[in-house]
PDB file of C-alpha atoms in Angstrom:
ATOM      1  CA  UNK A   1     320.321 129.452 117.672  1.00  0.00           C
ATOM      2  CA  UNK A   2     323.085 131.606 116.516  1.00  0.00           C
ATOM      3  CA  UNK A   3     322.457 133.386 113.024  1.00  0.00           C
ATOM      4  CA  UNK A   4     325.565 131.767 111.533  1.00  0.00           C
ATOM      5  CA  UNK A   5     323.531 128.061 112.291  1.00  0.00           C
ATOM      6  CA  UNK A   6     320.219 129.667 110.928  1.00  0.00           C
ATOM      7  CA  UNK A   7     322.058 130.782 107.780  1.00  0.00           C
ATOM      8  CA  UNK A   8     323.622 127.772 107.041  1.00  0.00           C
ATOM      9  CA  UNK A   9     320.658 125.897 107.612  1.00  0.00           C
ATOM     10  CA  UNK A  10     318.777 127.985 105.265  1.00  0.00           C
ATOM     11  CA  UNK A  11     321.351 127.554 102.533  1.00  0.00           C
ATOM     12  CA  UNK A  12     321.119 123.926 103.290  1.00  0.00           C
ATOM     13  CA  UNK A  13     317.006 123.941 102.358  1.00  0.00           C
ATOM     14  CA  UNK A  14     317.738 126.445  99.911  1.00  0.00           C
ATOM     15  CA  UNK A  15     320.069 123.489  98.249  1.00  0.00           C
ATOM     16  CA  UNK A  16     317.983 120.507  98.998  1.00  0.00           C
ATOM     17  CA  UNK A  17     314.198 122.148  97.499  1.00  0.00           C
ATOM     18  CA  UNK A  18     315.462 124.812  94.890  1.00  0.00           C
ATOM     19  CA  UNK A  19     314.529 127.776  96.583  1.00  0.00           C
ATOM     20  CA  UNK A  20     313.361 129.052 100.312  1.00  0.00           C
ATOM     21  CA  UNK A  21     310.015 131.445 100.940  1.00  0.00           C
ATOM     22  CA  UNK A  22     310.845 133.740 103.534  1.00  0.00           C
ATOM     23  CA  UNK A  23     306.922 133.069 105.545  1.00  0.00           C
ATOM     24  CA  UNK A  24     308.128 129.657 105.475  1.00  0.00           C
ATOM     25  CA  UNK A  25     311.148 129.883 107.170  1.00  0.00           C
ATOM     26  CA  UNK A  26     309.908 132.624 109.473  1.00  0.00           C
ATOM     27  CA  UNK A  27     307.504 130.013 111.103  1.00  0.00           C
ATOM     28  CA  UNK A  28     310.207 127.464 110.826  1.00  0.00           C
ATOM     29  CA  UNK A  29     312.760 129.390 112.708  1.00  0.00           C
ATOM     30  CA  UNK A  30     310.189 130.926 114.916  1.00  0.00           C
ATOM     31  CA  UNK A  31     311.206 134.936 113.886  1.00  0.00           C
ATOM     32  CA  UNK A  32     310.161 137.831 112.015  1.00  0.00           C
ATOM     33  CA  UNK A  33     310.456 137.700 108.138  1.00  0.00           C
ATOM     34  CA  UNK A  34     312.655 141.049 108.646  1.00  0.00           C
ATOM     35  CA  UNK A  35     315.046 138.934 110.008  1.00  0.00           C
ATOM     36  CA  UNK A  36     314.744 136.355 107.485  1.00  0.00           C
ATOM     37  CA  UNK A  37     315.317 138.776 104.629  1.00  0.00           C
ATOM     38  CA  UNK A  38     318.580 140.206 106.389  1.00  0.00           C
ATOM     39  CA  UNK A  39     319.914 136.398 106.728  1.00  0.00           C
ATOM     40  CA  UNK A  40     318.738 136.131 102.777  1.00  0.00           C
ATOM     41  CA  UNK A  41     320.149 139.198 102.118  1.00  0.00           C
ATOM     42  CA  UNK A  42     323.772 138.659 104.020  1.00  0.00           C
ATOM     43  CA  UNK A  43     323.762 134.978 101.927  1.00  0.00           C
ATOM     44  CA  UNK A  44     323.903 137.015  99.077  1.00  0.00           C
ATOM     45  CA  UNK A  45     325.887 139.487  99.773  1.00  0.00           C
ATOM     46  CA  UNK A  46     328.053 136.514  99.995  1.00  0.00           C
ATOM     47  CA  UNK A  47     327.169 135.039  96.571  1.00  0.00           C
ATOM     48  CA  UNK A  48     325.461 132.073  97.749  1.00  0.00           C
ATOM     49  CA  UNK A  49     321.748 132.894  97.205  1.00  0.00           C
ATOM     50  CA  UNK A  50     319.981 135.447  94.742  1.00  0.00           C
ATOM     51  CA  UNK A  51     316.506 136.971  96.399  1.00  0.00           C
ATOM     52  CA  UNK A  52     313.412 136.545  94.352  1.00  0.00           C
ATOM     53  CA  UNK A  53     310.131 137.983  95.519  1.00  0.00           C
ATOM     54  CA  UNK A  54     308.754 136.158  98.773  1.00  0.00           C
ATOM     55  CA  UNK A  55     312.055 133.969  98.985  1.00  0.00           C
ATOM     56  CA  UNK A  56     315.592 133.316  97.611  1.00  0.00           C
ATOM     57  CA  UNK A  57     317.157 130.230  95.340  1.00  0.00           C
ATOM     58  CA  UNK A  58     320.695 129.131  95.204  1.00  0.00           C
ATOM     59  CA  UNK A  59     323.380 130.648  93.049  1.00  0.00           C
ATOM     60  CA  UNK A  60     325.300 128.707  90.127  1.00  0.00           C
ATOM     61  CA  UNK A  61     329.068 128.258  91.395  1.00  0.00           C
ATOM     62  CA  UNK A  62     331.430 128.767  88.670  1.00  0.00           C
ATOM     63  CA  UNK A  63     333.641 126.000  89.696  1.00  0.00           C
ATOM     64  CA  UNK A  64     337.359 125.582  88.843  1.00  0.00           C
ATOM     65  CA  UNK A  65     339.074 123.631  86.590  1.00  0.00           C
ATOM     66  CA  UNK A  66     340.224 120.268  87.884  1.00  0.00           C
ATOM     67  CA  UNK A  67     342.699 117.487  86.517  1.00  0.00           C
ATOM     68  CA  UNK A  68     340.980 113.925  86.877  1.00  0.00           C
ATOM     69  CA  UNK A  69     343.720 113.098  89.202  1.00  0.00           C
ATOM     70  CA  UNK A  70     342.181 115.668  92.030  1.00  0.00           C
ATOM     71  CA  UNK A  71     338.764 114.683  90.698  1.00  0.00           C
ATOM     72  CA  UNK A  72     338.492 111.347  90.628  1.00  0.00           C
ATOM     73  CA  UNK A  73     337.787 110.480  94.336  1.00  0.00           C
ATOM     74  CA  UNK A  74     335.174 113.273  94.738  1.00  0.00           C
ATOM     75  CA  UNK A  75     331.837 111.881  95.604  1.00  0.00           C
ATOM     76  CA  UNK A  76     333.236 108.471  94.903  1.00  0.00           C
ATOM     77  CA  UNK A  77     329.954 106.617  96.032  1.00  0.00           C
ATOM     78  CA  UNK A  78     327.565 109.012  94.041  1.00  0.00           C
ATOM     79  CA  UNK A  79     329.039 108.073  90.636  1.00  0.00           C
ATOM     80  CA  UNK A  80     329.054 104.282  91.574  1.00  0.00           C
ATOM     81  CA  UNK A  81     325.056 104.583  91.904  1.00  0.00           C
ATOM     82  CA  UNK A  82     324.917 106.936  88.733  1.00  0.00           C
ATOM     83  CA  UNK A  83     327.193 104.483  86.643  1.00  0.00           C
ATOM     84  CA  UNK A  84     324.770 101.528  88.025  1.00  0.00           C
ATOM     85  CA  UNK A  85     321.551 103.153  86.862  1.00  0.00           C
ATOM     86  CA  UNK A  86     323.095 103.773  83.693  1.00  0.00           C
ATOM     87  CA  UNK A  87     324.769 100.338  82.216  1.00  0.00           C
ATOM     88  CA  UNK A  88     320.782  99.535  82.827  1.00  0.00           C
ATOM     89  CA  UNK A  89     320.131 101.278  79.633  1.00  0.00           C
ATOM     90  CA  UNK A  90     322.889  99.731  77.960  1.00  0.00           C
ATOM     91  CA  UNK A  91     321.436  96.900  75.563  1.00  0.00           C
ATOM     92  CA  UNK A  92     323.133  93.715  73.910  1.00  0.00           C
ATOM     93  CA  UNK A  93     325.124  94.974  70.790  1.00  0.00           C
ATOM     94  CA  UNK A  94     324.727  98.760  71.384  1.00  0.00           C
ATOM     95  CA  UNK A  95     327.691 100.968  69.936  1.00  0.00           C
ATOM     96  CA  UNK A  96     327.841 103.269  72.978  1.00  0.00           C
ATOM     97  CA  UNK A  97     329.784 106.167  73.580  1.00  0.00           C
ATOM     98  CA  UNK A  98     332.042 107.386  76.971  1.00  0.00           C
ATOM     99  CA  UNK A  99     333.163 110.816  77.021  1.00  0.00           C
ATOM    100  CA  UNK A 100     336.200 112.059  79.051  1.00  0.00           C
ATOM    101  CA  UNK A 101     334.424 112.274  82.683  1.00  0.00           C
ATOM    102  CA  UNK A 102     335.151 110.603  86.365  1.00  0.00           C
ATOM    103  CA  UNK A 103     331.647 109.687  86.459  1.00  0.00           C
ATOM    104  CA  UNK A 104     331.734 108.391  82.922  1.00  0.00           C
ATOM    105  CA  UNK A 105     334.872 106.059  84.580  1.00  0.00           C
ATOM    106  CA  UNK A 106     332.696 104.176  86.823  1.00  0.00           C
ATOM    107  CA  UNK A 107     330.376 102.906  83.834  1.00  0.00           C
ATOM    108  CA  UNK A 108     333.551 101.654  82.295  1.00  0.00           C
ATOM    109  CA  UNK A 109     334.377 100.496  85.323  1.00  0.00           C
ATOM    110  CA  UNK A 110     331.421  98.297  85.285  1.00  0.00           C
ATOM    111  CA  UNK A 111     330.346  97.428  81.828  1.00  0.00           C
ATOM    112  CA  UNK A 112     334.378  95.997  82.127  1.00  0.00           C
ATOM    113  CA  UNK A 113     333.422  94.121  85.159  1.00  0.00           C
ATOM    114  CA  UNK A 114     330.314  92.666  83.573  1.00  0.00           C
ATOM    115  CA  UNK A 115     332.110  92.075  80.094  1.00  0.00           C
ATOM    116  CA  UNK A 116     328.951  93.684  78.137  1.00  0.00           C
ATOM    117  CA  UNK A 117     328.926  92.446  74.584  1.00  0.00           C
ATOM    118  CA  UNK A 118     328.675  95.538  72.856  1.00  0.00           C
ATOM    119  CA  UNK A 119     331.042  97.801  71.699  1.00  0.00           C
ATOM    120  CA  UNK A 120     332.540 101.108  73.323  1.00  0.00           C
ATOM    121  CA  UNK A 121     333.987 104.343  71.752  1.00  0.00           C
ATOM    122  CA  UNK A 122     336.201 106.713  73.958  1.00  0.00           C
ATOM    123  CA  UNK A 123     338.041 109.319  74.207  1.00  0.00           C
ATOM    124  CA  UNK A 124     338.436 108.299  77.593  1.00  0.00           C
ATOM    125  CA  UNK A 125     342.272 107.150  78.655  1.00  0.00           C
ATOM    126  CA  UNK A 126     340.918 104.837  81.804  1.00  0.00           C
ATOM    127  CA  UNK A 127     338.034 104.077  80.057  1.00  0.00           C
ATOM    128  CA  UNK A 128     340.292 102.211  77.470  1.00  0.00           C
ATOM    129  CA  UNK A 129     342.509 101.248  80.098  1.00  0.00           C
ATOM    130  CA  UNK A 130     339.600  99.806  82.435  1.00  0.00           C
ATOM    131  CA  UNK A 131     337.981  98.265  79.420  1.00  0.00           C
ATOM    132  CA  UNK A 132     341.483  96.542  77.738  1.00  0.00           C
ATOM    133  CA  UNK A 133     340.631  93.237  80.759  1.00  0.00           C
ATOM    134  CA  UNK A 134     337.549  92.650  79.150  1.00  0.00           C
ATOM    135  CA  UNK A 135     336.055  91.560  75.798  1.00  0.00           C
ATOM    136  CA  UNK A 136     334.339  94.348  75.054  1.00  0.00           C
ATOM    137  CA  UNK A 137     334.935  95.376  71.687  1.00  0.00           C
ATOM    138  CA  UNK A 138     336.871  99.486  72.268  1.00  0.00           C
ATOM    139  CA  UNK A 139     337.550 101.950  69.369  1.00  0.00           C
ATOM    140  CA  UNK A 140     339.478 104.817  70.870  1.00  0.00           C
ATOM    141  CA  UNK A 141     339.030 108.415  69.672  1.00  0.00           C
ATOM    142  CA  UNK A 142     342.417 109.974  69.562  1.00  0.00           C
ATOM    143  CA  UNK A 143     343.613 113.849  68.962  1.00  0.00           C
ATOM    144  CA  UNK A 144     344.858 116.286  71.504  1.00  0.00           C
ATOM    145  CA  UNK A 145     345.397 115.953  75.377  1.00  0.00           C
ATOM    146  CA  UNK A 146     343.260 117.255  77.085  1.00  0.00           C
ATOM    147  CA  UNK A 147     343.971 119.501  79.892  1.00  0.00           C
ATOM    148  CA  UNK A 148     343.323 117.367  82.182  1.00  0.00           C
ATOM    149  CA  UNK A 149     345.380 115.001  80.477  1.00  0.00           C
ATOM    150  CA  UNK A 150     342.562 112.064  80.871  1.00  0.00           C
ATOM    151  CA  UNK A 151     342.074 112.204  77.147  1.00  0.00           C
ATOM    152  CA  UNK A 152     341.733 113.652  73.753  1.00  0.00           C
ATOM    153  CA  UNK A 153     339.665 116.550  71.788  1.00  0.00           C
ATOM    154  CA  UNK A 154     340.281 118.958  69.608  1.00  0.00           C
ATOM    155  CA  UNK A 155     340.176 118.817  65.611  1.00  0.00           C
ATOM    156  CA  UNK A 156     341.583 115.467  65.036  1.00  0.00           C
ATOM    157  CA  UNK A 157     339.029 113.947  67.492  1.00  0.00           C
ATOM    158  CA  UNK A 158     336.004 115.725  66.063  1.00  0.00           C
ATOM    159  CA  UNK A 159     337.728 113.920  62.732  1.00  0.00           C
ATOM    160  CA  UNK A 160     337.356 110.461  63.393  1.00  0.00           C
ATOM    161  CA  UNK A 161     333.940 110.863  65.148  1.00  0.00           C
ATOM    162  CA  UNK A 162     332.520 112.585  61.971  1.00  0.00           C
ATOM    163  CA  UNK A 163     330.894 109.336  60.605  1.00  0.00           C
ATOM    164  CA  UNK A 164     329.810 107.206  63.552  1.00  0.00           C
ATOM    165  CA  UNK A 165     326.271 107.185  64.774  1.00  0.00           C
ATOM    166  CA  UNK A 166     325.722 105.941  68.446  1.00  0.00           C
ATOM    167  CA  UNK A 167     323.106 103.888  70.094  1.00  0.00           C
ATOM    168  CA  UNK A 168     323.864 105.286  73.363  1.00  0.00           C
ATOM    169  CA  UNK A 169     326.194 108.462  74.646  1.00  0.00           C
ATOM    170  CA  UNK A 170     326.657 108.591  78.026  1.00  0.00           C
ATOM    171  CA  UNK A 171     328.445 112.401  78.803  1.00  0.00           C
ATOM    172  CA  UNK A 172     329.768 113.845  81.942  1.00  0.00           C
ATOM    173  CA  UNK A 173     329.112 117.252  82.813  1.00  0.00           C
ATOM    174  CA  UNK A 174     330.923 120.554  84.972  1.00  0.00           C
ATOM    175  CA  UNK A 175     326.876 121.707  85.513  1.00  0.00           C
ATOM    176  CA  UNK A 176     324.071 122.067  85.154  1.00  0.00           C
ATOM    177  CA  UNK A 177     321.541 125.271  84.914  1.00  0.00           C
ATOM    178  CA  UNK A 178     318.084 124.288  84.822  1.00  0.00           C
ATOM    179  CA  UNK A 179     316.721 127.493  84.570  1.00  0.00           C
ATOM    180  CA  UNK A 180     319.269 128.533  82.139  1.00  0.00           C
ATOM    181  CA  UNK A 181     318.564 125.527  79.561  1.00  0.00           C
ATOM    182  CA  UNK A 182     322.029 125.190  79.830  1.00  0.00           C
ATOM    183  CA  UNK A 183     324.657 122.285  80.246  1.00  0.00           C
ATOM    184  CA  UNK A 184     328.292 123.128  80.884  1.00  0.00           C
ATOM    185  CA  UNK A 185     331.834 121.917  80.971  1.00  0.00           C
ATOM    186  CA  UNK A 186     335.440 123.738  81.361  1.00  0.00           C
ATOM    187  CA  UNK A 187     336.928 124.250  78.091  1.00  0.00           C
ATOM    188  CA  UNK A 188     335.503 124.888  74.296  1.00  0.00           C
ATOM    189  CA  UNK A 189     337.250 121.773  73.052  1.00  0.00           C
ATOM    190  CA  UNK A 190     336.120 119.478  75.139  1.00  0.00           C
ATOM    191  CA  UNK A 191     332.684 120.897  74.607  1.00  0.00           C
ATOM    192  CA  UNK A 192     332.664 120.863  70.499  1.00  0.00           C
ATOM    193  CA  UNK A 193     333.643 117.175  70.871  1.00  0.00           C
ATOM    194  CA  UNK A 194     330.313 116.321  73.106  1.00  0.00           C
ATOM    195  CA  UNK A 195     328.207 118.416  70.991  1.00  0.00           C
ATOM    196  CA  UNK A 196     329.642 116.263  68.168  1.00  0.00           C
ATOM    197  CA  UNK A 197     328.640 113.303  69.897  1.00  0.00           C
ATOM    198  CA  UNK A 198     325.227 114.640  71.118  1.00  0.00           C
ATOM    199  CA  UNK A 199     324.520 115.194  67.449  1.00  0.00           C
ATOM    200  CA  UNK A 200     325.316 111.747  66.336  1.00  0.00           C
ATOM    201  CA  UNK A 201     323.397 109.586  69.156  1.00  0.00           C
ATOM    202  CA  UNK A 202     320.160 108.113  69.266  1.00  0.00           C
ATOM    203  CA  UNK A 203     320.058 108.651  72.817  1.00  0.00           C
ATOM    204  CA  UNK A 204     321.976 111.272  75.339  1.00  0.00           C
ATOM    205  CA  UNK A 205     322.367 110.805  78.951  1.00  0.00           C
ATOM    206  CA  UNK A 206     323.980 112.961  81.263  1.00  0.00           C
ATOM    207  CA  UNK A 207     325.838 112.091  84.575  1.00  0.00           C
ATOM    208  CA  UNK A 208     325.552 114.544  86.956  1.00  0.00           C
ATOM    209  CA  UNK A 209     325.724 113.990  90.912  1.00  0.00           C
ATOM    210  CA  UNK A 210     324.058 115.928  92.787  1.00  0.00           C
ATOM    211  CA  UNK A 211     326.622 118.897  93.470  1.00  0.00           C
ATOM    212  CA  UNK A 212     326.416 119.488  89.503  1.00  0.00           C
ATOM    213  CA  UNK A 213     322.948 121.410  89.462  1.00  0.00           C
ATOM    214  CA  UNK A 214     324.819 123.815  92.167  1.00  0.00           C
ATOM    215  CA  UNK A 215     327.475 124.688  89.699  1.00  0.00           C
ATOM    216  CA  UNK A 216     328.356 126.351  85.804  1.00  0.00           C
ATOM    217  CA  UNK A 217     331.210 125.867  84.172  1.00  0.00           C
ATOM    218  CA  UNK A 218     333.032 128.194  81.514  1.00  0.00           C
ATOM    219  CA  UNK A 219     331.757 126.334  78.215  1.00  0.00           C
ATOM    220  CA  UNK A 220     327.976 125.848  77.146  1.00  0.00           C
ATOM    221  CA  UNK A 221     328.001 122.882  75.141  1.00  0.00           C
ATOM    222  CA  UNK A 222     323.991 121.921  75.152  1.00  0.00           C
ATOM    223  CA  UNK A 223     320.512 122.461  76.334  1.00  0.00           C
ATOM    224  CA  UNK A 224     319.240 120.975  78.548  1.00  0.00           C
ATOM    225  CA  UNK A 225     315.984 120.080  75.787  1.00  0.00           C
ATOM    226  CA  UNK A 226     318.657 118.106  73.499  1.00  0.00           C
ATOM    227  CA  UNK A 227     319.544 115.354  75.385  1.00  0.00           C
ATOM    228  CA  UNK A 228     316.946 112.259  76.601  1.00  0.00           C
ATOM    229  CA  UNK A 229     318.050 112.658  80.380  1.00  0.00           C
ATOM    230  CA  UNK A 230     319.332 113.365  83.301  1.00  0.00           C
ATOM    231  CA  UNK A 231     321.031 110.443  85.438  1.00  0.00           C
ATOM    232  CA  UNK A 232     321.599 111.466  89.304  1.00  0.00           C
ATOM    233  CA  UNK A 233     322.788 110.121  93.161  1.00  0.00           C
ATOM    234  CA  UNK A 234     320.106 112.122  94.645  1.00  0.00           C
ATOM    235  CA  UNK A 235     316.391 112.635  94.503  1.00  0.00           C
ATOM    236  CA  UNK A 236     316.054 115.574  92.501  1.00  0.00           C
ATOM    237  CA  UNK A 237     313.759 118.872  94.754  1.00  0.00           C
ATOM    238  CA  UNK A 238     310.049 119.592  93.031  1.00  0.00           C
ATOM    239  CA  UNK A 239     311.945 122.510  91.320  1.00  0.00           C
ATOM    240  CA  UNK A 240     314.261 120.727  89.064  1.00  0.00           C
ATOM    241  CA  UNK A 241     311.272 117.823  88.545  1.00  0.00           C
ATOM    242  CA  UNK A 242     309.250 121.099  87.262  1.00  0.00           C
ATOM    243  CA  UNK A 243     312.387 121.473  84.661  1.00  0.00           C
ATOM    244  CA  UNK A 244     312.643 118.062  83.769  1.00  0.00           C
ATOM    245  CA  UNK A 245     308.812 117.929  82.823  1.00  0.00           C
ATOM    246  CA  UNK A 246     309.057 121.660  80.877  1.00  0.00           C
ATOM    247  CA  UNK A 247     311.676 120.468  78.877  1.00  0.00           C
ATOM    248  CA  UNK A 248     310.929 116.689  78.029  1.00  0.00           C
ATOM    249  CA  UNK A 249     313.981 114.849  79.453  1.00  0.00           C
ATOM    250  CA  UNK A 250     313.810 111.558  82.089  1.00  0.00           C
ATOM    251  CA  UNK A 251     315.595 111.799  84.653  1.00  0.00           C
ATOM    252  CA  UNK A 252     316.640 108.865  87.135  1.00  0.00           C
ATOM    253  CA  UNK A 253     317.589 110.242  90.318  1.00  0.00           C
TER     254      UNK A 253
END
């Protein structure tokens, strides 16, 4: 096996469980743990791991900012199954909330499809427009564009959500740092208006695929402790369970 295929295959584990041990994948790989370490120590050289005693775990990605347009067919599939585990939570006359998120699209997508009697707020523009073909009842948040021009934020946003109180919130994310306590999207605005919702909902629930607990973003706008839970494509490894449990949030993965 070359050491480029050993490297990337201990990235790979590194990804899938949370963290490698180096006498682990010495008997896995069949060679020293010198040689391990140098592989763990060349992966983070290149900013991909950081080494911990006995072993390594995966570093946060800061990723860049996206418009929806170049976002919305990432992972495509994963945020079908996320949006389907979440309009399960969704009950008959629930005001619920959709924030400004491709993932949060696909719930629209489907609570239009089923024509949910409940009512939606959004600051969402294809939420609304996914949602105007159906009966559900919509109140749209207005304000500021957005960077990525898929809807509004700012002042005059955080205005009009001032008095509601939500059943349900259903919020997209950038990431996700579990060890960190820490949930994250691109920009401050964006962020004040989900803490603003987060602060007026009876219950919080992320949508993060899988590729989210790899990666930061450049705003903290929770913890990880004040929402209700974490809604996934993938099973999550033992060592994001272990953060689930510490901090009291579900998660459906």
């Amino acid at each position: 096996m070359f050491v480029e295929e050993r490297q990337d295959l201990i990235l790979k584990q590194m990804l899938e469980k949370g963290s490698v041990r180096v006498k682990e994948l010495s008997e896995k790989f069949n060679v020293t743990e010198d040689l391990i370490r140098k592989d763990l120590s060349t992966l983070e050289k290149a900013g991909k791991c950081k080494k911990i005693y006995g072993g390594a775990i995966p570093t946060k990605q800061n990723v860049n900012r996206k418009k929806a347009s170049e976002r919305k067919t990432l992972n495509l599939e994963g945020k079908r199954v996320i949006a389907q585990k979440a309009i399960d939570l969704i009950k008959e006359g629930n005001v619920v909330f959709l924030d400004i998120s491709t993932t949060v699209v696909e719930l629209a997508r489907q609570i239009a499809q089923q024509n949910l009697n409940i009512t939606v707020v959004t600051n969402s523009l294809e939420a609304v427009n996914l949602l105007i073909s159906s009966d559900v009842n919509v109140i749209f948040i207005g304000g500021e564009l957005d960077y990525g021009k898929d809807g509004f934020v700012g002042s005059l946003a955080d205005q009009m959500l001032e008095n509601f109180h939500f059943d349900a919130a259903f919020l997209g994310v950038v990431g996700l740092d579990l060890e960190e306590n820490a949930v994250y999207t691109y920009m401050a605005k964006d962020g004040v208006t989900k803490k603003m919702v987060i602060d007026r909902s009876k219950i919080i629930y992320l949508l993060a695929d899988h590729e989210k607990f790899n990666q930061i973003g450049n705003y903290k706008y929770s913890t990880i402790d004040s929402v209700t839970g974490l809604i996934t494509d993938q099973r999550l490894n033992s060592v994001q369970r272990k953060y689930c449990r510490k901090y009291g949030v579900e998660y459906l993965d």
